[in-house]
Amino acid sequence: MSAELSYAHGTGTTPLLGDTIGGNLQRAVEAWPDRDALVDVPSGRRWTYAHFGAAVQELALGLLASGVAKGDRVGIWAVNCPEWVLVQYATARIGAIMVNINPAYRTHELAYVLKQSGISVLISSSGHKGTDYREMVRQVASECPQLRERVFIGEPSWDALVAGGSGVRYEQLAAREAELSCDDPVNIQYTSGTTGFPKGATLSHHNILNNGYWVGETVGYTEQDRVCLPVPFYHCFGMVMGNLGATSHGACIVIPAPSFEPAATLRAVQEERCTSLYGVPTMFIAELNLPDFASYDLSSLRTGIMAGSPCPAEVMKRVVAEMHMAEVSICYGMTETSPVSLQTRRDDDLERRTGTVGRVLPHIEVKVIDPVTGVTLPRGEPGELCTRGYSVMLGYWGEPERTAEVVDAGRWMHTGDLAVLREDGYAQIVGRIKDMIIRGGENIYPREIEEFLYGHPAIADVQVVGVPHEKYGEEVLACVILRDAADGLTLDELRAYCRDRLAHYKVPTRLRILDAFPMTVSGKVRKVELREGYGEL
């Protein structure tokens, strides 16, 4: 009998949602008008679904009054705040395309995004933690002829935008909404490439509404849930898995702080009796390591989502036991797939939550292929993970050639990730194709070595990369953060630990001890910087 192929199709008894984001929000407003929809802990402001729906409508009318047409791009450059959420839903209601701009961008990157997407209206924070957004916008405005209006949250320009809607009749909004299809583009998210400028993944109502809904379904959201979101809204984690996951179930969005602060996050969970908490593993580690962690009452927590990078087993054990998150879920995805393709289930054991990224979600397909031939591999063999279904982006904004590089003729999105699809249908990510080390013709998957080295008593964190080698092409460099810097660790000690337990070609031949790893703003380690920074002897 031939081996089972690395292909899985998520089936479900519940059909996909066919409405727009605005239509779906209206259903929530009608079903749960008196339940909390949005709470901003720093300012103490809160909205019921009835109030939230009215505020979204008021802003939508204001955008219509300012001349925003269907398909126009409206930029949002802000840290987490209630206005960010209002802009998300108001732009969706009028058929505009909201462009997420990373709050960490500097003028060079800001100018690129404004021009590349053709933003006509920019809604921005005035500043955050010493960064003057207003001045940065002023510096680049002359380069962006399509930018005709600048609005700053909390300032008179914001108030004027909202007030402008009083002169627009509701019938004009209803007429605009009647023109909208769930397949219309509604969002552009720029993905940080390791080379060149970022690409604008263009997502439809259908893409992100359904993905948020299914992520919420998988963790069992109802109108009783209160979701604490310390993750950034400008990223799919916050605005899709968070905001849309909540509103599609009548749950409440809780904003603990403008940007991540571990103490503020736990305080928000305690005060607002949150049932769900999101974060990348480093966020959960920071919360667990607070000196007064034990003083917070986290007993209201039931579930949450951890994504962005692999979760060490010891951290997961503490999250489940000490944070009361018995049903915490691991998600895997990418911006181009709205984002989640694979997710662990509420009753999965520790091994599946720490050793895999879950199994395929309903209405999505995944397969693992040979990166060279494109042929689907037998289960258990590593290859490139591809995904297909409602979640695959419309394309990169204005860049059909770059779209064709990752979405093939069969509408499969090629993730660039190396994965193994197990016999039980759960997937393991073993690395990135570009991170794979080829030493003397042997394929080495850094993730395997990293998982092994996590067991070393002196090592708190580790990243493995390939660096140039004259004879073998590449050799293995281990970059480690020590539990206690005073203890030290030598290459000979590390190699002795690996000997007899790893194949000789996988044993690191180089070691760098670091205080911290270079990170992207979304919490992922920048391996390219490790390779470039420590590749020379």
C-alpha positions as a printed NumPy array, in Angstrom:
array([[  0.   ,   0.   ,   0.   ],
       [  1.357,   3.445,  -0.873],
       [  2.18 ,   5.873,   1.931],
       [ -0.435,   8.477,   2.854],
       [  0.338,  11.817,   1.267],
       [  1.067,  15.046,   3.138],
       [ -2.302,  16.584,   2.261],
       [ -5.103,  17.582,   4.615],
       [ -8.445,  19.309,   4.052],
       [-10.287,  20.914,   6.95 ],
       [-13.959,  19.958,   6.924],
       [-16.66 ,  21.652,   8.937],
       [-20.417,  21.461,   9.404],
       [-20.692,  25.265,   9.661],
       [-20.515,  27.081,   6.295],
       [-18.257,  30.05 ,   5.585],
       [-19.655,  33.505,   6.28 ],
       [-20.76 ,  35.235,   3.096],
       [-21.29 ,  38.748,   4.424],
       [-19.096,  41.823,   4.577],
       [-17.377,  42.948,   7.772],
       [-19.935,  45.752,   8.152],
       [-22.832,  43.354,   7.676],
       [-21.402,  40.931,  10.205],
       [-20.885,  43.711,  12.772],
       [-24.489,  44.815,  12.326],
       [-25.675,  41.306,  13.136],
       [-23.636,  41.419,  16.375],
       [-25.069,  44.848,  17.268],
       [-28.605,  43.554,  16.802],
       [-27.969,  40.309,  18.708],
       [-26.058,  41.736,  21.706],
       [-26.737,  45.516,  21.915],
       [-26.144,  45.762,  25.683],
       [-23.022,  43.619,  25.954],
       [-19.544,  45.198,  26.103],
       [-17.901,  45.427,  22.68 ],
       [-14.77 ,  47.468,  23.397],
       [-12.966,  48.527,  26.579],
       [ -9.903,  50.799,  26.63 ],
       [ -8.327,  50.251,  30.03 ],
       [ -5.839,  53.196,  29.911],
       [ -8.554,  55.827,  29.308],
       [-11.433,  54.038,  31.03 ],
       [-13.617,  54.398,  27.927],
       [-16.009,  51.583,  27.057],
       [-18.602,  50.849,  24.408],
       [-21.52 ,  48.417,  24.346],
       [-22.252,  46.845,  20.97 ],
       [-25.031,  49.404,  20.444],
       [-22.668,  52.294,  21.234],
       [-19.834,  50.759,  19.229],
       [-22.057,  50.254,  16.175],
       [-23.227,  53.889,  16.417],
       [-19.627,  55.17 ,  16.743],
       [-18.519,  53.132,  13.723],
       [-21.45 ,  54.519,  11.718],
       [-20.666,  58.096,  12.768],
       [-17.059,  57.721,  11.574],
       [-18.163,  55.988,   8.356],
       [-20.415,  58.97 ,   7.57 ],
       [-17.501,  61.296,   8.338],
       [-15.279,  59.441,   5.876],
       [-18.008,  59.673,   3.224],
       [-18.281,  63.439,   3.885],
       [-14.526,  63.781,   3.397],
       [-14.852,  62.243,  -0.068],
       [-13.533,  58.708,   0.511],
       [-14.751,  56.551,  -2.383],
       [-15.082,  52.789,  -2.645],
       [-11.584,  51.329,  -3.11 ],
       [ -9.773,  54.428,  -1.821],
       [ -6.899,  53.671,   0.527],
       [ -7.117,  55.03 ,   4.062],
       [ -3.924,  54.646,   6.096],
       [ -3.906,  53.99 ,   9.856],
       [ -0.583,  54.722,  11.568],
       [ -1.196,  54.353,  15.268],
       [ -0.542,  52.338,  18.379],
       [ -3.381,  50.304,  19.921],
       [ -6.312,  52.561,  20.81 ],
       [-10.114,  52.545,  20.392],
       [ -9.904,  54.84 ,  17.365],
       [ -7.817,  52.192,  15.553],
       [-10.701,  49.738,  15.957],
       [-13.296,  52.309,  14.872],
       [-11.279,  53.037,  11.711],
       [-11.051,  49.294,  10.966],
       [-14.831,  48.826,  10.934],
       [-15.771,  52.247,   9.494],
       [-13.527,  51.841,   6.438],
       [-14.999,  48.368,   5.897],
       [-18.54 ,  49.784,   5.964],
       [-17.849,  52.274,   3.163],
       [-15.766,  49.921,   1.001],
       [-12.48 ,  51.734,   1.536],
       [ -9.25 ,  49.764,   1.836],
       [ -7.55 ,  50.283,   5.201],
       [ -3.756,  50.228,   5.002],
       [ -2.022,  49.169,   8.223],
       [  1.191,  51.089,   8.885],
       [  3.631,  49.74 ,  11.455],
       [  4.054,  52.23 ,  14.351],
       [  7.796,  51.469,  14.358],
       [  8.274,  52.748,  10.79 ],
       [ 10.581,  55.678,  10.194],
       [ 10.211,  58.288,   7.435],
       [ 11.803,  56.179,   4.677],
       [  9.398,  53.274,   5.25 ],
       [  6.409,  55.56 ,   5.827],
       [  6.975,  57.352,   2.521],
       [  7.263,  54.022,   0.684],
       [  3.952,  52.691,   2.017],
       [  2.086,  55.973,   1.447],
       [  3.227,  56.068,  -2.18 ],
       [  3.079,  52.356,  -3.001],
       [ -0.516,  51.94 ,  -1.818],
       [ -1.656,  55.397,  -2.93 ],
       [ -3.068,  56.47 ,   0.436],
       [ -5.317,  59.532,   0.114],
       [ -6.346,  59.917,   3.786],
       [ -3.936,  59.17 ,   6.644],
       [ -5.216,  58.735,  10.199],
       [ -2.348,  58.8  ,  12.677],
       [ -1.358,  58.989,  16.317],
       [  0.305,  62.325,  17.042],
       [  3.16 ,  60.584,  18.83 ],
       [  4.182,  57.72 ,  21.104],
       [  7.141,  57.194,  23.475],
       [  9.092,  60.162,  22.145],
       [  8.318,  59.537,  18.465],
       [  6.726,  62.578,  16.795],
       [  4.452,  61.076,  14.116],
       [  3.11 ,  64.489,  13.158],
       [  6.616,  65.751,  12.243],
       [  7.446,  62.554,  10.338],
       [  4.248,  62.896,   8.273],
       [  5.142,  66.524,   7.538],
       [  8.59 ,  65.467,   6.306],
       [  7.279,  62.96 ,   3.763],
       [  4.042,  64.674,   2.647],
       [  5.665,  66.435,  -0.31 ],
       [  6.752,  63.043,  -1.716],
       [  3.171,  61.726,  -1.628],
       [  0.965,  63.708,  -4.034],
       [ -2.056,  61.429,  -3.499],
       [ -2.12 ,  62.201,   0.245],
       [ -4.797,  64.891,   0.483],
       [ -5.858,  64.691,   4.13 ],
       [ -4.042,  64.097,   7.424],
       [ -6.002,  63.334,  10.575],
       [ -4.444,  63.036,  14.05 ],
       [ -6.235,  61.007,  16.708],
       [ -7.243,  63.009,  19.772],
       [ -6.745,  66.334,  18.002],
       [ -9.187,  68.788,  16.318],
       [ -8.671,  67.118,  12.908],
       [-10.12 ,  63.852,  14.319],
       [-13.084,  65.64 ,  15.855],
       [-13.709,  67.448,  12.556],
       [-13.606,  64.184,  10.598],
       [-16.219,  62.605,  12.878],
       [-18.404,  65.744,  13.035],
       [-18.36 ,  66.068,   9.246],
       [-20.654,  63.076,   8.984],
       [-23.579,  65.028,  10.429],
       [-24.162,  66.497,   6.976],
       [-24.427,  63.089,   5.277],
       [-27.72 ,  61.233,   5.169],
       [-27.756,  57.598,   6.319],
       [-29.217,  56.643,   2.92 ],
       [-25.878,  57.531,   1.306],
       [-24.101,  55.038,   3.564],
       [-26.738,  52.38 ,   2.875],
       [-26.323,  52.952,  -0.865],
       [-22.544,  52.535,  -0.579],
       [-22.919,  49.334,   1.452],
       [-25.299,  47.93 ,  -1.162],
       [-22.44 ,  48.168,  -3.706],
       [-20.055,  46.034,  -1.64 ],
       [-19.111,  42.391,  -2.156],
       [-17.479,  40.156,   0.426],
       [-14.736,  39.57 ,  -2.155],
       [-13.791,  43.264,  -2.334],
       [-10.37 ,  44.214,  -0.954],
       [-10.692,  45.736,   2.519],
       [ -7.177,  45.71 ,   3.97 ],
       [ -3.523,  45.997,   2.945],
       [ -0.874,  44.687,   5.342],
       [  2.794,  45.175,   4.597],
       [  4.879,  42.096,   5.278],
       [  8.45 ,  42.699,   6.341],
       [ 10.692,  41.124,   3.735],
       [ 14.271,  40.294,   4.711],
       [ 15.414,  41.872,   1.446],
       [ 13.998,  44.844,  -0.415],
       [ 10.875,  46.803,   0.408],
       [  7.898,  45.176,   2.154],
       [  5.024,  43.785,   0.061],
       [  1.406,  44.842,   0.572],
       [ -0.689,  41.711,   1.106],
       [ -4.196,  42.657,  -0.056],
       [ -7.006,  40.953,   1.865],
       [-10.762,  40.826,   1.269],
       [-13.728,  40.939,   3.657],
       [-14.133,  37.2  ,   2.972],
       [-10.471,  36.492,   3.775],
       [-10.218,  38.121,   7.168],
       [-13.787,  37.942,   8.475],
       [-13.871,  34.182,   8.043],
       [-10.39 ,  33.674,   9.433],
       [-11.15 ,  35.7  ,  12.552],
       [-14.438,  33.819,  12.926],
       [-12.849,  30.367,  12.638],
       [ -9.999,  31.18 ,  15.021],
       [-12.666,  32.296,  17.526],
       [-14.768,  29.2  ,  16.879],
       [-11.775,  26.953,  17.524],
       [-11.204,  28.431,  21.   ],
       [-14.948,  28.397,  21.69 ],
       [-15.771,  32.115,  21.817],
       [-19.298,  33.258,  22.732],
       [-20.76 ,  36.61 ,  23.766],
       [-19.568,  35.758,  27.305],
       [-15.876,  36.089,  26.367],
       [-13.61 ,  39.06 ,  27.035],
       [-10.43 ,  39.061,  24.953],
       [ -7.321,  40.887,  26.214],
       [ -5.212,  42.103,  23.27 ],
       [ -1.675,  43.294,  24.096],
       [ -0.626,  42.306,  20.539],
       [ -0.466,  45.09 ,  17.919],
       [ -3.562,  45.901,  15.862],
       [ -1.475,  46.764,  12.799],
       [ -0.729,  43.029,  12.503],
       [ -3.195,  40.223,  11.669],
       [ -2.761,  38.86 ,  15.2  ],
       [ -4.495,  41.889,  16.682],
       [ -6.987,  43.009,  14.035],
       [ -8.099,  39.622,  12.616],
       [ -7.556,  36.932,  15.259],
       [ -8.338,  39.52 ,  17.932],
       [-10.865,  42.133,  16.817],
       [-12.72 ,  40.144,  14.146],
       [-12.502,  36.964,  16.216],
       [-14.254,  38.826,  19.034],
       [-16.922,  40.83 ,  17.18 ],
       [-17.997,  37.872,  15.02 ],
       [-18.97 ,  36.135,  18.286],
       [-20.288,  39.105,  20.266],
       [-17.252,  38.972,  22.572],
       [-15.527,  42.021,  24.094],
       [-12.215,  43.528,  22.914],
       [-10.059,  44.699,  25.849],
       [ -7.106,  47.041,  25.157],
       [ -4.637,  46.886,  28.091],
       [ -2.163,  49.536,  26.848],
       [ -1.078,  51.361,  23.66 ],
       [  1.856,  48.945,  23.307],
       [  2.889,  45.831,  25.213],
       [  3.503,  46.244,  28.944],
       [  3.458,  42.992,  30.954],
       [  2.11 ,  44.518,  34.19 ],
       [ -0.591,  46.512,  32.367],
       [ -1.65 ,  43.334,  30.558],
       [ -2.128,  41.308,  33.737],
       [ -3.837,  44.249,  35.433],
       [ -6.339,  44.446,  32.553],
       [ -7.033,  40.706,  32.757],
       [ -7.69 ,  41.051,  36.484],
       [ -9.813,  44.22 ,  36.354],
       [-11.876,  43.307,  33.298],
       [-12.193,  39.592,  34.154],
       [-10.827,  38.595,  30.765],
       [-11.387,  35.024,  29.634],
       [ -8.785,  35.035,  26.841],
       [ -5.269,  36.457,  26.478],
       [ -3.132,  36.753,  23.334],
       [  0.613,  37.028,  22.92 ],
       [  3.82 ,  35.826,  21.316],
       [  5.853,  33.521,  23.605],
       [  8.181,  36.352,  24.68 ],
       [  5.139,  38.297,  25.977],
       [  3.976,  35.381,  28.113],
       [  7.541,  34.895,  29.394],
       [  7.706,  38.606,  30.381],
       [  4.372,  38.315,  32.233],
       [  5.372,  35.13 ,  34.063],
       [  8.698,  36.717,  35.087],
       [  7.139,  39.775,  36.763],
       [  8.329,  39.89 ,  40.398],
       [  4.734,  40.307,  41.591],
       [  3.21 ,  37.842,  39.082],
       [  1.596,  35.766,  41.837],
       [ -0.323,  38.796,  43.131],
       [ -2.546,  39.061,  40.021],
       [ -5.911,  37.309,  39.995],
       [ -5.991,  35.555,  36.625],
       [ -8.666,  33.022,  37.567],
       [-11.089,  34.413,  34.952],
       [ -8.834,  33.193,  32.104],
       [ -9.925,  30.113,  30.194],
       [ -8.149,  30.301,  26.87 ],
       [ -5.926,  32.448,  24.692],
       [ -3.729,  32.328,  21.643],
       [  0.015,  32.012,  21.365],
       [  1.529,  32.56 ,  17.932],
       [  4.438,  34.196,  16.148],
       [  7.149,  31.703,  17.086],
       [  7.5  ,  28.245,  18.693],
       [  6.529,  27.947,  22.347],
       [  9.002,  26.172,  24.67 ],
       [  7.303,  23.327,  26.581],
       [  8.222,  24.724,  30.007],
       [  6.604,  28.068,  29.179],
       [  3.443,  26.34 ,  27.956],
       [  3.235,  24.314,  31.19 ],
       [  3.39 ,  27.509,  33.253],
       [  0.805,  29.315,  31.076],
       [ -1.631,  26.429,  31.534],
       [ -0.976,  25.913,  35.251],
       [ -0.249,  29.427,  36.586],
       [ -2.325,  31.573,  34.22 ],
       [ -5.385,  29.273,  34.245],
       [ -5.282,  29.005,  30.435],
       [ -6.167,  25.315,  30.193],
       [ -7.533,  25.755,  26.666],
       [ -4.731,  27.936,  25.248],
       [ -4.284,  27.495,  21.5  ],
       [ -1.263,  27.632,  19.199],
       [ -1.821,  29.198,  15.764],
       [  0.292,  29.056,  12.63 ],
       [ -0.101,  31.311,   9.641],
       [  1.17 ,  34.241,   7.652],
       [ -0.203,  37.631,   6.628],
       [ -0.799,  36.375,   3.079],
       [ -3.236,  33.742,   4.414],
       [ -5.323,  36.083,   6.573],
       [ -3.385,  34.708,   8.682],
       [ -4.192,  31.306,  10.286],
       [ -4.079,  27.945,   8.468],
       [ -3.309,  25.542,  11.332],
       [ -4.393,  25.674,  14.968],
       [ -4.284,  23.391,  17.996],
       [ -7.598,  22.419,  19.552],
       [ -8.94 ,  23.188,  23.033],
       [ -8.392,  19.667,  24.356],
       [ -4.989,  18.955,  22.788],
       [ -2.287,  17.58 ,  25.058],
       [  0.981,  19.343,  25.929],
       [  2.948,  17.505,  23.238],
       [  0.664,  18.745,  20.464],
       [  0.646,  22.294,  21.862],
       [  4.425,  22.53 ,  22.086],
       [  5.596,  20.055,  19.452],
       [  3.232,  21.063,  16.632],
       [  1.37 ,  24.071,  15.23 ],
       [ -1.929,  22.204,  15.18 ],
       [ -4.028,  20.806,  12.365],
       [ -5.762,  22.434,   9.438],
       [ -8.751,  24.714,  10.103],
       [-12.167,  24.081,   8.494],
       [-12.475,  25.027,   4.807],
       [ -8.686,  25.209,   4.3  ],
       [ -6.32 ,  22.793,   2.543],
       [ -2.645,  22.215,   3.283],
       [  0.003,  20.073,   1.654],
       [  3.747,  19.507,   2.025],
       [  5.696,  19.386,  -1.228],
       [  9.194,  18.794,  -2.509],
       [ 10.424,  22.406,  -2.975],
       [ 12.238,  21.452,  -6.188],
       [  9.73 ,  19.202,  -8.006],
       [  6.49 ,  20.494,  -6.459],
       [  5.319,  16.908,  -5.864],
       [  3.33 ,  16.193,  -2.675],
       [  5.497,  14.197,  -0.256],
       [  4.502,  11.216,   1.913],
       [  3.486,  12.067,   5.466],
       [  6.414,  12.411,   7.835],
       [  8.808,  13.836,   5.241],
       [  9.918,  17.496,   5.473],
       [  9.102,  19.828,   2.602],
       [  7.529,  23.192,   1.826],
       [  4.145,  23.865,   3.4  ],
       [  1.492,  25.189,   0.992],
       [ -2.031,  26.3  ,   1.831],
       [ -5.158,  26.947,  -0.236],
       [ -8.689,  28.154,   0.389],
       [-10.782,  31.197,   1.277],
       [ -7.88 ,  32.65 ,   3.284],
       [ -5.329,  33.13 ,   0.479],
       [ -4.8  ,  36.838,  -0.24 ],
       [ -6.013,  38.565,  -3.387],
       [ -2.355,  39.38 ,  -4.132],
       [  0.4  ,  41.861,  -3.352],
       [ -0.876,  45.391,  -4.024],
       [  0.285,  46.556,  -7.455],
       [  2.846,  43.743,  -7.785],
       [  1.504,  40.855,  -9.902],
       [  4.994,  39.482, -10.534],
       [  5.762,  39.156,  -6.838],
       [  2.309,  37.627,  -6.291],
       [  3.028,  34.981,  -8.951],
       [  6.225,  34.039,  -7.103],
       [  4.235,  32.756,  -4.111],
       [  0.7  ,  31.932,  -5.384],
       [  0.766,  29.273,  -8.103],
       [ -1.699,  28.514, -10.901],
       [ -3.649,  26.188,  -8.6  ],
       [ -4.096,  29.062,  -6.054],
       [ -1.758,  27.39 ,  -3.582],
       [  0.136,  29.841,  -1.369],
       [  3.761,  28.722,  -1.   ],
       [  4.696,  29.668,   2.556],
       [  8.466,  29.269,   2.359],
       [  8.25 ,  27.258,   5.593],
       [  9.618,  23.74 ,   5.916],
       [  7.115,  21.445,   7.614],
       [  6.305,  17.838,   8.404],
       [  2.685,  16.66 ,   8.297],
       [  2.399,  13.832,  10.807],
       [  0.231,  10.733,  10.561],
       [ -2.203,  12.287,  13.095],
       [ -2.703,  15.323,  10.826],
       [ -0.741,  17.713,  13.045],
       [  2.027,  19.763,  11.456],
       [  5.493,  20.561,  12.726],
       [  7.419,  23.553,  11.383],
       [ 11.066,  22.58 ,  11.038],
       [ 12.363,  25.867,   9.652],
       [ 12.35 ,  28.257,   6.709],
       [ 13.54 ,  27.114,   3.295],
       [ 15.973,  30.022,   3.308],
       [ 17.113,  29.073,   6.844],
       [ 17.832,  25.437,   5.958],
       [ 21.542,  24.692,   6.291],
       [ 23.18 ,  22.591,   3.568],
       [ 26.483,  21.25 ,   4.899],
       [ 28.434,  19.06 ,   2.531],
       [ 25.234,  17.979,   0.779],
       [ 23.388,  17.191,   4.047],
       [ 20.15 ,  19.115,   4.737],
       [ 20.091,  20.419,   8.326],
       [ 16.945,  21.877,   9.901],
       [ 17.907,  24.49 ,  12.541],
       [ 14.673,  23.934,  14.495],
       [ 15.677,  20.333,  15.298],
       [ 19.009,  21.439,  16.786],
       [ 17.35 ,  24.341,  18.648],
       [ 14.807,  22.003,  20.27 ],
       [ 17.641,  19.714,  21.362],
       [ 19.766,  22.555,  22.795],
       [ 16.794,  23.927,  24.798],
       [ 17.445,  20.928,  27.051],
       [ 20.933,  22.146,  28.02 ],
       [ 20.818,  23.365,  31.646],
       [ 22.84 ,  26.531,  30.939],
       [ 20.829,  27.672,  27.892],
       [ 17.785,  29.97 ,  28.258],
       [ 17.231,  30.537,  24.528],
       [ 18.941,  29.478,  21.319],
       [ 18.895,  30.228,  17.59 ],
       [ 20.779,  28.116,  15.056],
       [ 21.874,  29.497,  11.664],
       [ 24.087,  28.439,   8.802],
       [ 27.201,  30.478,   8.065],
       [ 29.68 ,  30.173,   5.164],
       [ 32.371,  27.477,   5.253],
       [ 35.1  ,  27.026,   2.606],
       [ 35.017,  23.225,   2.499],
       [ 31.42 ,  22.277,   3.378],
       [ 29.577,  25.299,   1.964],
       [ 27.946,  26.022,   5.316],
       [ 28.555,  25.202,   8.96 ],
       [ 26.347,  25.329,  12.051],
       [ 26.456,  28.392,  14.324],
       [ 24.608,  28.292,  17.65 ],
       [ 23.686,  31.706,  19.09 ],
       [ 22.661,  31.313,  22.725],
       [ 21.363,  33.363,  25.64 ],
       [ 22.515,  31.898,  28.963],
       [ 20.336,  31.429,  32.036],
       [ 23.151,  32.912,  34.103],
       [ 25.859,  34.832,  32.258],
       [ 28.268,  34.202,  35.128],
       [ 28.253,  30.444,  34.454],
       [ 29.597,  30.743,  30.916],
       [ 29.575,  28.09 ,  28.183],
       [ 32.371,  27.02 ,  25.847],
       [ 32.122,  25.509,  22.379],
       [ 33.838,  22.349,  23.635],
       [ 31.225,  21.976,  26.396],
       [ 28.421,  22.485,  23.912],
       [ 29.867,  19.946,  21.481],
       [ 30.349,  17.425,  24.272],
       [ 26.655,  17.817,  25.171],
       [ 25.693,  17.066,  21.552],
       [ 28.106,  14.181,  21.012],
       [ 26.462,  10.766,  20.634],
       [ 23.013,  12.378,  20.586],
       [ 23.125,  14.344,  17.317],
       [ 24.561,  13.251,  13.966],
       [ 28.083,  14.638,  13.658],
       [ 27.167,  17.028,  10.829],
       [ 24.448,  18.65 ,  12.967],
       [ 26.75 ,  19.428,  15.908],
       [ 27.497,  23.197,  16.042],
       [ 31.015,  24.145,  15.042],
       [ 30.58 ,  27.797,  16.071],
       [ 29.159,  29.397,  19.227],
       [ 28.152,  32.965,  20.039],
       [ 26.87 ,  33.995,  23.468],
       [ 24.498,  36.982,  23.286],
       [ 22.468,  39.096,  25.702],
       [ 19.495,  39.284,  23.295],
       [ 18.489,  38.336,  19.767],
       [ 17.672,  40.907,  17.054],
       [ 13.861,  40.902,  16.727],
       [ 11.26 ,  42.126,  14.27 ],
       [  8.519,  44.362,  15.69 ],
       [  6.121,  41.407,  15.567],
       [  8.339,  39.377,  17.898],
       [ 10.201,  37.117,  15.468],
       [ 13.959,  36.59 ,  15.614],
       [ 15.794,  38.119,  12.64 ],
       [ 17.983,  35.176,  11.675],
       [ 19.323,  37.079,   8.694],
       [ 20.994,  39.519,  11.134],
       [ 22.497,  36.637,  13.101],
       [ 23.944,  35.191,   9.887],
       [ 25.281,  38.527,   8.706],
       [ 26.495,  39.712,  12.1  ],
       [ 28.232,  36.559,  13.241],
       [ 29.033,  34.781,   9.985],
       [ 32.629,  36.003,   9.912],
       [ 35.238,  34.298,  12.04 ]])
